[in-house]
Amino acid sequence: FMILTLLLTSCSGGDTEQAVEEKDMITDILERGTLRVGVGTFIPWAFQDKDGNLVGYEIDVATELANDMGVDVEFYPTDWAGIIPAMLTGKFDIIISGMGITTERATKVNFTIPYEYSGLEVLCSKHTAPNVRSEADLNDPNMRLALGVSGTPVTYADKYLPLAQQNHF
């Protein structure tokens, strides 16, 4: 799921105090004139081009959101493992990044309705894994999986590929 992750609750269905907090956050953004966006870099969603500029679908989504609000946008590329803690400390206002909605994450941040969907995909080297034909072939102690430090792929591998070795990057 690709979602905007917000620090504060939505006005709809929230109590008055929460609605005031969100209004204050939006007011702060409008008064500051800048929407501060945390992003995790992952091609094609958000990455640096050859000139060092951030590009990708999530960069486009954030830029359009800022345009709709009438403010500038500032990007804060952040390591995935620290992206929620960084937002919670106020480093940026929102996260726009491919993030699976989990109960653990939802206890810390609020999610919007997804703006895009993606899935998990597995890529194997024909040289080092020539006999892999199905997911079941990956659930083997001789298989090494390269996974991000945290996130949905790790949860999936823990559940469905428990015999495979996990290497986190």
PDB file of C-alpha atoms in Angstrom:
ATOM      1  CA  PHE A   1       0.000   0.000   0.000  1.00  0.00           C
ATOM      2  CA  MET A   2       1.182   3.489  -0.726  1.00  0.00           C
ATOM      3  CA  ILE A   3      -0.203   5.877   1.841  1.00  0.00           C
ATOM      4  CA  LEU A   4       0.317   9.226   3.399  1.00  0.00           C
ATOM      5  CA  THR A   5       1.160   8.739   7.041  1.00  0.00           C
ATOM      6  CA  LEU A   6      -0.062  11.509   9.265  1.00  0.00           C
ATOM      7  CA  LEU A   7       1.022  12.300  12.793  1.00  0.00           C
ATOM      8  CA  LEU A   8      -2.375  13.491  13.960  1.00  0.00           C
ATOM      9  CA  THR A   9      -5.908  12.159  13.705  1.00  0.00           C
ATOM     10  CA  SER A  10      -8.436  13.085  11.091  1.00  0.00           C
ATOM     11  CA  CYS A  11     -11.146  15.620  11.888  1.00  0.00           C
ATOM     12  CA  SER A  12     -13.849  13.179  10.835  1.00  0.00           C
ATOM     13  CA  GLY A  13     -14.936  11.071  13.752  1.00  0.00           C
ATOM     14  CA  GLY A  14     -12.256  12.422  16.088  1.00  0.00           C
ATOM     15  CA  ASP A  15     -12.957  14.250  19.289  1.00  0.00           C
ATOM     16  CA  THR A  16     -12.805  18.034  19.510  1.00  0.00           C
ATOM     17  CA  GLU A  17      -9.299  18.103  20.973  1.00  0.00           C
ATOM     18  CA  GLN A  18      -7.982  15.951  18.122  1.00  0.00           C
ATOM     19  CA  ALA A  19      -9.711  18.154  15.549  1.00  0.00           C
ATOM     20  CA  VAL A  20      -8.093  21.236  17.104  1.00  0.00           C
ATOM     21  CA  GLU A  21      -4.669  19.505  17.000  1.00  0.00           C
ATOM     22  CA  GLU A  22      -5.046  18.716  13.299  1.00  0.00           C
ATOM     23  CA  LYS A  23      -6.230  22.230  12.530  1.00  0.00           C
ATOM     24  CA  ASP A  24      -3.145  23.485  14.345  1.00  0.00           C
ATOM     25  CA  MET A  25      -0.885  21.204  12.296  1.00  0.00           C
ATOM     26  CA  ILE A  26      -2.449  22.342   9.034  1.00  0.00           C
ATOM     27  CA  THR A  27      -2.380  25.948  10.191  1.00  0.00           C
ATOM     28  CA  ASP A  28       1.306  25.546  11.069  1.00  0.00           C
ATOM     29  CA  ILE A  29       2.031  24.189   7.577  1.00  0.00           C
ATOM     30  CA  LEU A  30       0.105  27.015   5.926  1.00  0.00           C
ATOM     31  CA  GLU A  31       1.725  29.689   8.099  1.00  0.00           C
ATOM     32  CA  ARG A  32       5.185  28.187   7.562  1.00  0.00           C
ATOM     33  CA  GLY A  33       4.466  27.976   3.839  1.00  0.00           C
ATOM     34  CA  THR A  34       6.147  24.578   3.619  1.00  0.00           C
ATOM     35  CA  LEU A  35       4.992  20.983   3.820  1.00  0.00           C
ATOM     36  CA  ARG A  36       7.807  18.875   5.289  1.00  0.00           C
ATOM     37  CA  VAL A  37       7.707  15.335   3.890  1.00  0.00           C
ATOM     38  CA  GLY A  38       9.635  12.303   5.083  1.00  0.00           C
ATOM     39  CA  VAL A  39      10.414   9.787   2.345  1.00  0.00           C
ATOM     40  CA  GLY A  40      12.169   6.468   2.198  1.00  0.00           C
ATOM     41  CA  THR A  41      14.116   6.040  -1.022  1.00  0.00           C
ATOM     42  CA  PHE A  42      13.144   3.072  -3.167  1.00  0.00           C
ATOM     43  CA  ILE A  43      13.078   3.002  -6.972  1.00  0.00           C
ATOM     44  CA  PRO A  44      10.676   3.873  -8.662  1.00  0.00           C
ATOM     45  CA  TRP A  45       8.765   5.485  -5.802  1.00  0.00           C
ATOM     46  CA  ALA A  46      11.369   7.966  -4.532  1.00  0.00           C
ATOM     47  CA  PHE A  47      15.039   8.128  -5.497  1.00  0.00           C
ATOM     48  CA  GLN A  48      17.800  10.482  -6.575  1.00  0.00           C
ATOM     49  CA  ASP A  49      18.400  11.000 -10.283  1.00  0.00           C
ATOM     50  CA  LYS A  50      21.891  11.365 -11.775  1.00  0.00           C
ATOM     51  CA  ASP A  51      21.886  15.072 -10.813  1.00  0.00           C
ATOM     52  CA  GLY A  52      21.008  14.341  -7.181  1.00  0.00           C
ATOM     53  CA  ASN A  53      17.375  15.510  -7.450  1.00  0.00           C
ATOM     54  CA  LEU A  54      14.647  13.516  -5.749  1.00  0.00           C
ATOM     55  CA  VAL A  55      12.267  12.049  -8.329  1.00  0.00           C
ATOM     56  CA  GLY A  56       9.625   9.344  -8.489  1.00  0.00           C
ATOM     57  CA  TYR A  57       5.949   8.756  -7.964  1.00  0.00           C
ATOM     58  CA  GLU A  58       5.916   9.624  -4.265  1.00  0.00           C
ATOM     59  CA  ILE A  59       7.825  12.822  -4.937  1.00  0.00           C
ATOM     60  CA  ASP A  60       5.142  13.711  -7.496  1.00  0.00           C
ATOM     61  CA  VAL A  61       2.352  12.924  -4.990  1.00  0.00           C
ATOM     62  CA  ALA A  62       3.972  15.089  -2.299  1.00  0.00           C
ATOM     63  CA  THR A  63       4.599  17.933  -4.727  1.00  0.00           C
ATOM     64  CA  GLU A  64       0.980  17.866  -5.904  1.00  0.00           C
ATOM     65  CA  LEU A  65      -0.287  17.820  -2.303  1.00  0.00           C
ATOM     66  CA  ALA A  66       1.855  20.866  -1.477  1.00  0.00           C
ATOM     67  CA  ASN A  67       0.625  22.611  -4.641  1.00  0.00           C
ATOM     68  CA  ASP A  68      -2.986  21.880  -3.648  1.00  0.00           C
ATOM     69  CA  MET A  69      -2.277  23.401  -0.223  1.00  0.00           C
ATOM     70  CA  GLY A  70      -0.557  26.428  -1.785  1.00  0.00           C
ATOM     71  CA  VAL A  71       2.755  25.770  -0.019  1.00  0.00           C
ATOM     72  CA  ASP A  72       6.272  24.702  -0.925  1.00  0.00           C
ATOM     73  CA  VAL A  73       7.509  21.184  -0.242  1.00  0.00           C
ATOM     74  CA  GLU A  74      10.694  20.077   1.534  1.00  0.00           C
ATOM     75  CA  PHE A  75      11.813  16.455   1.397  1.00  0.00           C
ATOM     76  CA  TYR A  76      13.581  14.611   4.184  1.00  0.00           C
ATOM     77  CA  PRO A  77      15.024  11.326   2.893  1.00  0.00           C
ATOM     78  CA  THR A  78      15.162   9.067   5.929  1.00  0.00           C
ATOM     79  CA  ASP A  79      16.346   5.527   6.589  1.00  0.00           C
ATOM     80  CA  TRP A  80      13.329   3.253   6.649  1.00  0.00           C
ATOM     81  CA  ALA A  81      13.891   1.952  10.186  1.00  0.00           C
ATOM     82  CA  GLY A  82      13.837   5.499  11.559  1.00  0.00           C
ATOM     83  CA  ILE A  83      11.142   7.128   9.452  1.00  0.00           C
ATOM     84  CA  ILE A  84       8.273   6.862  11.963  1.00  0.00           C
ATOM     85  CA  PRO A  85      10.412   7.894  14.960  1.00  0.00           C
ATOM     86  CA  ALA A  86      11.700  10.897  12.968  1.00  0.00           C
ATOM     87  CA  MET A  87       8.153  12.044  12.212  1.00  0.00           C
ATOM     88  CA  LEU A  88       7.114  11.569  15.823  1.00  0.00           C
ATOM     89  CA  THR A  89       9.920  13.895  16.918  1.00  0.00           C
ATOM     90  CA  GLY A  90       8.641  16.583  14.527  1.00  0.00           C
ATOM     91  CA  LYS A  91      11.406  16.368  11.917  1.00  0.00           C
ATOM     92  CA  PHE A  92       8.690  16.437   9.235  1.00  0.00           C
ATOM     93  CA  ASP A  93       4.911  16.720   9.031  1.00  0.00           C
ATOM     94  CA  ILE A  94       3.993  13.611   7.068  1.00  0.00           C
ATOM     95  CA  ILE A  95       5.478  10.496   5.521  1.00  0.00           C
ATOM     96  CA  ILE A  96       4.783   9.694   1.894  1.00  0.00           C
ATOM     97  CA  SER A  97       6.247   6.287   1.355  1.00  0.00           C
ATOM     98  CA  GLY A  98       5.210   2.753   0.492  1.00  0.00           C
ATOM     99  CA  MET A  99       4.261   1.497   3.926  1.00  0.00           C
ATOM    100  CA  GLY A 100       2.116  -1.475   4.796  1.00  0.00           C
ATOM    101  CA  ILE A 101      -0.594  -0.678   7.304  1.00  0.00           C
ATOM    102  CA  THR A 102       0.035  -2.787  10.396  1.00  0.00           C
ATOM    103  CA  THR A 103      -1.494  -2.708  13.855  1.00  0.00           C
ATOM    104  CA  GLU A 104       1.866  -1.846  15.400  1.00  0.00           C
ATOM    105  CA  ARG A 105       2.337   1.151  13.100  1.00  0.00           C
ATOM    106  CA  ALA A 106      -1.287   2.252  13.493  1.00  0.00           C
ATOM    107  CA  THR A 107      -0.753   2.596  17.266  1.00  0.00           C
ATOM    108  CA  LYS A 108       1.812   5.317  16.529  1.00  0.00           C
ATOM    109  CA  VAL A 109       0.555   7.087  13.391  1.00  0.00           C
ATOM    110  CA  ASN A 110      -2.608   7.484  11.357  1.00  0.00           C
ATOM    111  CA  PHE A 111      -2.916   6.365   7.771  1.00  0.00           C
ATOM    112  CA  THR A 112      -4.852   7.888   4.911  1.00  0.00           C
ATOM    113  CA  ILE A 113      -6.753   5.888   2.368  1.00  0.00           C
ATOM    114  CA  PRO A 114      -4.064   4.305   0.135  1.00  0.00           C
ATOM    115  CA  TYR A 115      -3.238   6.344  -2.954  1.00  0.00           C
ATOM    116  CA  GLU A 116      -1.612   3.383  -4.725  1.00  0.00           C
ATOM    117  CA  TYR A 117      -1.203  -0.345  -4.308  1.00  0.00           C
ATOM    118  CA  SER A 118       1.837  -2.512  -4.815  1.00  0.00           C
ATOM    119  CA  GLY A 119       2.795  -6.008  -3.910  1.00  0.00           C
ATOM    120  CA  LEU A 120       5.783  -8.016  -2.867  1.00  0.00           C
ATOM    121  CA  GLU A 121       7.951  -9.435  -5.582  1.00  0.00           C
ATOM    122  CA  VAL A 122      10.855 -11.813  -5.493  1.00  0.00           C
ATOM    123  CA  LEU A 123      13.844 -11.545  -7.795  1.00  0.00           C
ATOM    124  CA  CYS A 124      16.282 -14.424  -8.067  1.00  0.00           C
ATOM    125  CA  SER A 125      19.611 -14.706  -9.791  1.00  0.00           C
ATOM    126  CA  LYS A 126      19.589 -17.384 -12.494  1.00  0.00           C
ATOM    127  CA  HIS A 127      23.219 -17.994 -11.585  1.00  0.00           C
ATOM    128  CA  THR A 128      22.904 -18.451  -7.817  1.00  0.00           C
ATOM    129  CA  ALA A 129      19.335 -19.833  -7.686  1.00  0.00           C
ATOM    130  CA  PRO A 130      18.815 -21.671 -10.991  1.00  0.00           C
ATOM    131  CA  ASN A 131      16.265 -24.146  -9.621  1.00  0.00           C
ATOM    132  CA  VAL A 132      13.858 -21.683  -8.009  1.00  0.00           C
ATOM    133  CA  ARG A 133      10.508 -22.043  -9.733  1.00  0.00           C
ATOM    134  CA  SER A 134       8.081 -21.204  -6.945  1.00  0.00           C
ATOM    135  CA  GLU A 135       7.845 -19.578  -3.538  1.00  0.00           C
ATOM    136  CA  ALA A 136       8.132 -22.988  -1.907  1.00  0.00           C
ATOM    137  CA  ASP A 137      11.632 -23.337  -3.376  1.00  0.00           C
ATOM    138  CA  LEU A 138      12.712 -20.287  -1.358  1.00  0.00           C
ATOM    139  CA  ASN A 139      11.797 -21.849   1.985  1.00  0.00           C
ATOM    140  CA  ASP A 140      15.120 -23.615   2.260  1.00  0.00           C
ATOM    141  CA  PRO A 141      18.027 -23.140   4.721  1.00  0.00           C
ATOM    142  CA  ASN A 142      20.392 -22.736   1.757  1.00  0.00           C
ATOM    143  CA  MET A 143      18.459 -19.726   0.433  1.00  0.00           C
ATOM    144  CA  ARG A 144      19.587 -16.239   1.436  1.00  0.00           C
ATOM    145  CA  LEU A 145      17.028 -13.453   1.245  1.00  0.00           C
ATOM    146  CA  ALA A 146      18.025  -9.790   1.016  1.00  0.00           C
ATOM    147  CA  LEU A 147      15.414  -7.789   2.926  1.00  0.00           C
ATOM    148  CA  GLY A 148      15.126  -4.272   4.269  1.00  0.00           C
ATOM    149  CA  VAL A 149      15.719  -3.790   7.984  1.00  0.00           C
ATOM    150  CA  SER A 150      12.020  -3.835   8.772  1.00  0.00           C
ATOM    151  CA  GLY A 151       8.716  -3.822   7.048  1.00  0.00           C
ATOM    152  CA  THR A 152       6.252  -6.019   5.271  1.00  0.00           C
ATOM    153  CA  PRO A 153       8.820  -8.183   3.406  1.00  0.00           C
ATOM    154  CA  VAL A 154      10.437  -9.199   6.715  1.00  0.00           C
ATOM    155  CA  THR A 155       7.055 -10.053   8.219  1.00  0.00           C
ATOM    156  CA  TYR A 156       6.196 -12.075   5.119  1.00  0.00           C
ATOM    157  CA  ALA A 157       9.520 -13.951   5.144  1.00  0.00           C
ATOM    158  CA  ASP A 158       9.172 -14.710   8.865  1.00  0.00           C
ATOM    159  CA  LYS A 159       5.749 -16.227   8.268  1.00  0.00           C
ATOM    160  CA  TYR A 160       6.083 -17.975   4.903  1.00  0.00           C
ATOM    161  CA  LEU A 161       9.829 -18.567   4.439  1.00  0.00           C
ATOM    162  CA  PRO A 162      11.038 -19.384   7.964  1.00  0.00           C
ATOM    163  CA  LEU A 163      13.789 -21.757   6.817  1.00  0.00           C
ATOM    164  CA  ALA A 164      15.498 -19.231   4.535  1.00  0.00           C
ATOM    165  CA  GLN A 165      18.369 -17.099   5.824  1.00  0.00           C
ATOM    166  CA  GLN A 166      17.548 -13.397   6.144  1.00  0.00           C
ATOM    167  CA  ASN A 167      20.139 -10.729   5.354  1.00  0.00           C
ATOM    168  CA  HIS A 168      18.917  -7.254   6.263  1.00  0.00           C
ATOM    169  CA  PHE A 169      20.141  -4.088   4.561  1.00  0.00           C
TER     170      PHE A 169
END
